[in-house]
PDB file of C-alpha atoms in Angstrom:
ATOM      1  CA  UNK A 201     -27.021 -20.546 -12.011  1.00 33.00           C
ATOM      2  CA  UNK A 202     -22.990 -20.762 -11.721  1.00 37.00           C
ATOM      3  CA  UNK A 203     -20.779 -22.684 -13.810  1.00 36.00           C
ATOM      4  CA  UNK A 204     -17.136 -23.299 -12.305  1.00 37.00           C
ATOM      5  CA  UNK A 205     -14.777 -23.607 -15.571  1.00 38.00           C
ATOM      6  CA  UNK A 206     -11.897 -24.937 -13.750  1.00 41.00           C
ATOM      7  CA  UNK A 207      -9.774 -21.985 -13.689  1.00 37.00           C
ATOM      8  CA  UNK A 208      -6.942 -22.366 -11.352  1.00 39.00           C
ATOM      9  CA  UNK A 209      -6.753 -19.183  -8.654  1.00 41.00           C
ATOM     10  CA  UNK A 210      -3.423 -18.412 -10.206  1.00 40.00           C
ATOM     11  CA  UNK A 211      -5.412 -17.600 -13.645  1.00 35.00           C
ATOM     12  CA  UNK A 212      -8.153 -15.876 -11.771  1.00 38.00           C
ATOM     13  CA  UNK A 213      -5.704 -13.589  -9.791  1.00 47.00           C
ATOM     14  CA  UNK A 214      -4.550 -10.453 -11.434  1.00 52.00           C
ATOM     15  CA  UNK A 215      -2.289  -9.104  -8.654  1.00 49.00           C
ATOM     16  CA  UNK A 216       1.480  -9.681  -8.961  1.00 55.00           C
ATOM     17  CA  UNK A 217       2.017 -10.797  -5.449  1.00 63.00           C
ATOM     18  CA  UNK A 218       0.692 -12.736  -2.513  1.00 83.00           C
ATOM     19  CA  UNK A 219      -1.159 -10.427  -0.254  1.00 84.00           C
ATOM     20  CA  UNK A 220      -0.617 -10.679   3.578  1.00 89.00           C
ATOM     21  CA  UNK A 221      -3.261  -9.735   5.994  1.00 89.00           C
ATOM     22  CA  UNK A 222      -1.862  -6.757   7.658  1.00 89.00           C
ATOM     23  CA  UNK A 223      -4.187  -4.682   9.783  1.00 94.00           C
ATOM     24  CA  UNK A 224      -1.569  -1.569  10.952  1.00 95.00           C
ATOM     25  CA  UNK A 225      -2.358   2.069  11.117  1.00 97.00           C
ATOM     26  CA  UNK A 226      -2.386   4.449   8.035  1.00 97.00           C
ATOM     27  CA  UNK A 227      -2.407   8.021   6.926  1.00 97.00           C
ATOM     28  CA  UNK A 228      -3.718   9.109   3.546  1.00 97.00           C
ATOM     29  CA  UNK A 229      -3.146  12.727   2.015  1.00 96.00           C
ATOM     30  CA  UNK A 230      -4.536  14.535  -0.840  1.00 95.00           C
ATOM     31  CA  UNK A 231      -4.882  17.921  -1.738  1.00 93.00           C
ATOM     32  CA  UNK A 232      -8.792  17.367  -2.248  1.00 92.00           C
ATOM     33  CA  UNK A 233      -9.313  15.720   1.072  1.00 93.00           C
ATOM     34  CA  UNK A 234      -6.604  16.541   3.458  1.00 95.00           C
ATOM     35  CA  UNK A 235      -5.591  13.892   5.576  1.00 96.00           C
ATOM     36  CA  UNK A 236      -7.214  10.899   6.683  1.00 96.00           C
ATOM     37  CA  UNK A 237      -6.613   7.804   8.880  1.00 97.00           C
ATOM     38  CA  UNK A 238      -7.332   4.241   8.128  1.00 97.00           C
ATOM     39  CA  UNK A 239      -6.219   0.519   8.583  1.00 98.00           C
ATOM     40  CA  UNK A 240      -4.407  -1.495   6.145  1.00 97.00           C
ATOM     41  CA  UNK A 241      -6.204  -4.718   5.308  1.00 96.00           C
ATOM     42  CA  UNK A 242      -3.667  -6.468   3.445  1.00 94.00           C
ATOM     43  CA  UNK A 243      -0.430  -5.499   1.710  1.00 94.00           C
ATOM     44  CA  UNK A 244       1.737  -7.081  -1.098  1.00 92.00           C
ATOM     45  CA  UNK A 245       4.797  -6.251  -2.968  1.00 89.00           C
ATOM     46  CA  UNK A 246       2.797  -3.827  -5.297  1.00 92.00           C
ATOM     47  CA  UNK A 247       0.336  -2.545  -2.750  1.00 95.00           C
ATOM     48  CA  UNK A 248      -2.341  -2.388  -0.157  1.00 97.00           C
ATOM     49  CA  UNK A 249      -6.010  -1.981   0.597  1.00 97.00           C
ATOM     50  CA  UNK A 250      -6.720   0.592   3.229  1.00 97.00           C
ATOM     51  CA  UNK A 251      -9.923   0.404   5.187  1.00 97.00           C
ATOM     52  CA  UNK A 252     -11.646   4.011   5.556  1.00 96.00           C
ATOM     53  CA  UNK A 253     -14.720   5.130   7.675  1.00 94.00           C
ATOM     54  CA  UNK A 254     -15.087   7.908   5.069  1.00 90.00           C
ATOM     55  CA  UNK A 255     -14.195   6.953   1.434  1.00 89.00           C
ATOM     56  CA  UNK A 256     -12.842  10.060  -0.644  1.00 89.00           C
ATOM     57  CA  UNK A 257     -14.088  10.426  -4.049  1.00 87.00           C
ATOM     58  CA  UNK A 258     -10.942   9.355  -6.059  1.00 88.00           C
ATOM     59  CA  UNK A 259     -10.582   8.448  -9.777  1.00 92.00           C
ATOM     60  CA  UNK A 260      -8.836   5.431 -10.608  1.00 95.00           C
ATOM     61  CA  UNK A 261      -5.540   6.500 -11.553  1.00 96.00           C
ATOM     62  CA  UNK A 262      -5.301   9.299  -8.485  1.00 96.00           C
ATOM     63  CA  UNK A 263      -1.978   9.834  -6.668  1.00 97.00           C
ATOM     64  CA  UNK A 264      -2.305  10.165  -2.922  1.00 97.00           C
ATOM     65  CA  UNK A 265       0.360   9.838  -0.272  1.00 98.00           C
ATOM     66  CA  UNK A 266       0.209   7.424   2.554  1.00 98.00           C
ATOM     67  CA  UNK A 267       2.528   7.079   5.726  1.00 97.00           C
ATOM     68  CA  UNK A 268       2.493   3.513   7.666  1.00 96.00           C
ATOM     69  CA  UNK A 269       2.071   4.672  11.118  1.00 97.00           C
ATOM     70  CA  UNK A 270       2.970   1.482  12.701  1.00 93.00           C
ATOM     71  CA  UNK A 271       5.998   0.591  10.670  1.00 90.00           C
ATOM     72  CA  UNK A 272       9.617   0.889  11.346  1.00 89.00           C
ATOM     73  CA  UNK A 273      10.346   4.402   9.465  1.00 89.00           C
ATOM     74  CA  UNK A 274       6.948   5.765   9.759  1.00 93.00           C
ATOM     75  CA  UNK A 275       8.619   8.945   8.179  1.00 93.00           C
ATOM     76  CA  UNK A 276       8.716   6.986   4.813  1.00 94.00           C
ATOM     77  CA  UNK A 277       6.229   8.661   2.456  1.00 97.00           C
ATOM     78  CA  UNK A 278       5.109   6.379  -0.104  1.00 97.00           C
ATOM     79  CA  UNK A 279       3.199   7.833  -3.344  1.00 98.00           C
ATOM     80  CA  UNK A 280       0.173   5.399  -4.279  1.00 98.00           C
ATOM     81  CA  UNK A 281      -1.889   5.143  -7.283  1.00 98.00           C
ATOM     82  CA  UNK A 282      -5.715   4.344  -6.654  1.00 97.00           C
ATOM     83  CA  UNK A 283      -6.592   0.975  -8.530  1.00 97.00           C
ATOM     84  CA  UNK A 284     -10.275   1.330  -7.360  1.00 95.00           C
ATOM     85  CA  UNK A 285     -12.511   2.026  -4.387  1.00 94.00           C
ATOM     86  CA  UNK A 286     -15.135   0.398  -2.693  1.00 95.00           C
ATOM     87  CA  UNK A 287     -17.615   0.517   0.212  1.00 94.00           C
ATOM     88  CA  UNK A 288     -14.842  -0.597   2.525  1.00 95.00           C
ATOM     89  CA  UNK A 289     -11.821   1.305   1.282  1.00 96.00           C
ATOM     90  CA  UNK A 290      -9.474   1.667  -1.283  1.00 96.00           C
ATOM     91  CA  UNK A 291      -6.988  -0.156  -3.138  1.00 97.00           C
ATOM     92  CA  UNK A 292      -3.850   1.164  -4.481  1.00 97.00           C
ATOM     93  CA  UNK A 293      -0.466   0.536  -5.861  1.00 97.00           C
ATOM     94  CA  UNK A 294       2.841   2.018  -4.834  1.00 96.00           C
ATOM     95  CA  UNK A 295       4.489   4.162  -7.429  1.00 97.00           C
ATOM     96  CA  UNK A 296       7.583   5.160  -5.582  1.00 96.00           C
ATOM     97  CA  UNK A 297       8.633   6.673  -1.778  1.00 95.00           C
ATOM     98  CA  UNK A 298      10.385   9.881  -0.510  1.00 95.00           C
ATOM     99  CA  UNK A 299      12.698   9.643   2.900  1.00 91.00           C
ATOM    100  CA  UNK A 300      14.630  12.563   3.915  1.00 90.00           C
ATOM    101  CA  UNK A 301      13.786  14.859   0.961  1.00 91.00           C
ATOM    102  CA  UNK A 302      14.510  12.651  -1.884  1.00 93.00           C
ATOM    103  CA  UNK A 303      12.290  10.499  -3.883  1.00 94.00           C
ATOM    104  CA  UNK A 304      12.994   6.573  -4.573  1.00 93.00           C
ATOM    105  CA  UNK A 305      12.482   3.576  -6.570  1.00 93.00           C
ATOM    106  CA  UNK A 306      10.342   1.259  -4.850  1.00 90.00           C
ATOM    107  CA  UNK A 307      13.320  -1.299  -5.584  1.00 88.00           C
ATOM    108  CA  UNK A 308      15.370   0.888  -3.820  1.00 85.00           C
ATOM    109  CA  UNK A 309      13.599  -0.196  -0.451  1.00 76.00           C
ATOM    110  CA  UNK A 310      13.060  -3.345  -1.396  1.00 67.00           C
ATOM    111  CA  UNK A 311      17.161  -3.654  -1.638  1.00 68.00           C
ATOM    112  CA  UNK A 312      17.857  -1.766   1.470  1.00 63.00           C
ATOM    113  CA  UNK A 313      15.810  -3.572   3.834  1.00 56.00           C
ATOM    114  CA  UNK A 314      17.308  -7.140   2.244  1.00 55.00           C
ATOM    115  CA  UNK A 315      20.754  -6.297   2.500  1.00 52.00           C
ATOM    116  CA  UNK A 316      22.443  -7.373   6.050  1.00 54.00           C
ATOM    117  CA  UNK A 317      22.756  -4.297   8.465  1.00 47.00           C
ATOM    118  CA  UNK A 318      25.858  -4.218  10.494  1.00 50.00           C
ATOM    119  CA  UNK A 319      25.372  -5.034  14.133  1.00 53.00           C
ATOM    120  CA  UNK A 320      25.975  -2.112  16.790  1.00 49.00           C
ATOM    121  CA  UNK A 321      28.200  -2.548  19.369  1.00 50.00           C
ATOM    122  CA  UNK A 322      27.155  -2.276  22.853  1.00 50.00           C
TER     123      UNK A 322
END
């Protein structure tokens, strides 16, 4: 028998931000498994869940690289931390990202995209 303790969703939810359902192609890489491809199931400000056909054996806390192949800048490489794995895929949190040979804090990416960009003349 299940008992509803009346806890609000907010108290039950441990994630920092709202998840958005997004199905996009990604590429994961790590020295133990090489390169594998999958699809995002959802993305939040703090992380992403990736559905995979073959789930790599990675401990919680392992770091992997992720590229979002369908994004406006697929050359950005996100450094991710494994939070959990299950029979469908892996949940990871964003650590930082690499672009043009330099490593940047996640806040840098968010600030860059939130700034108004100058309009290009025809």
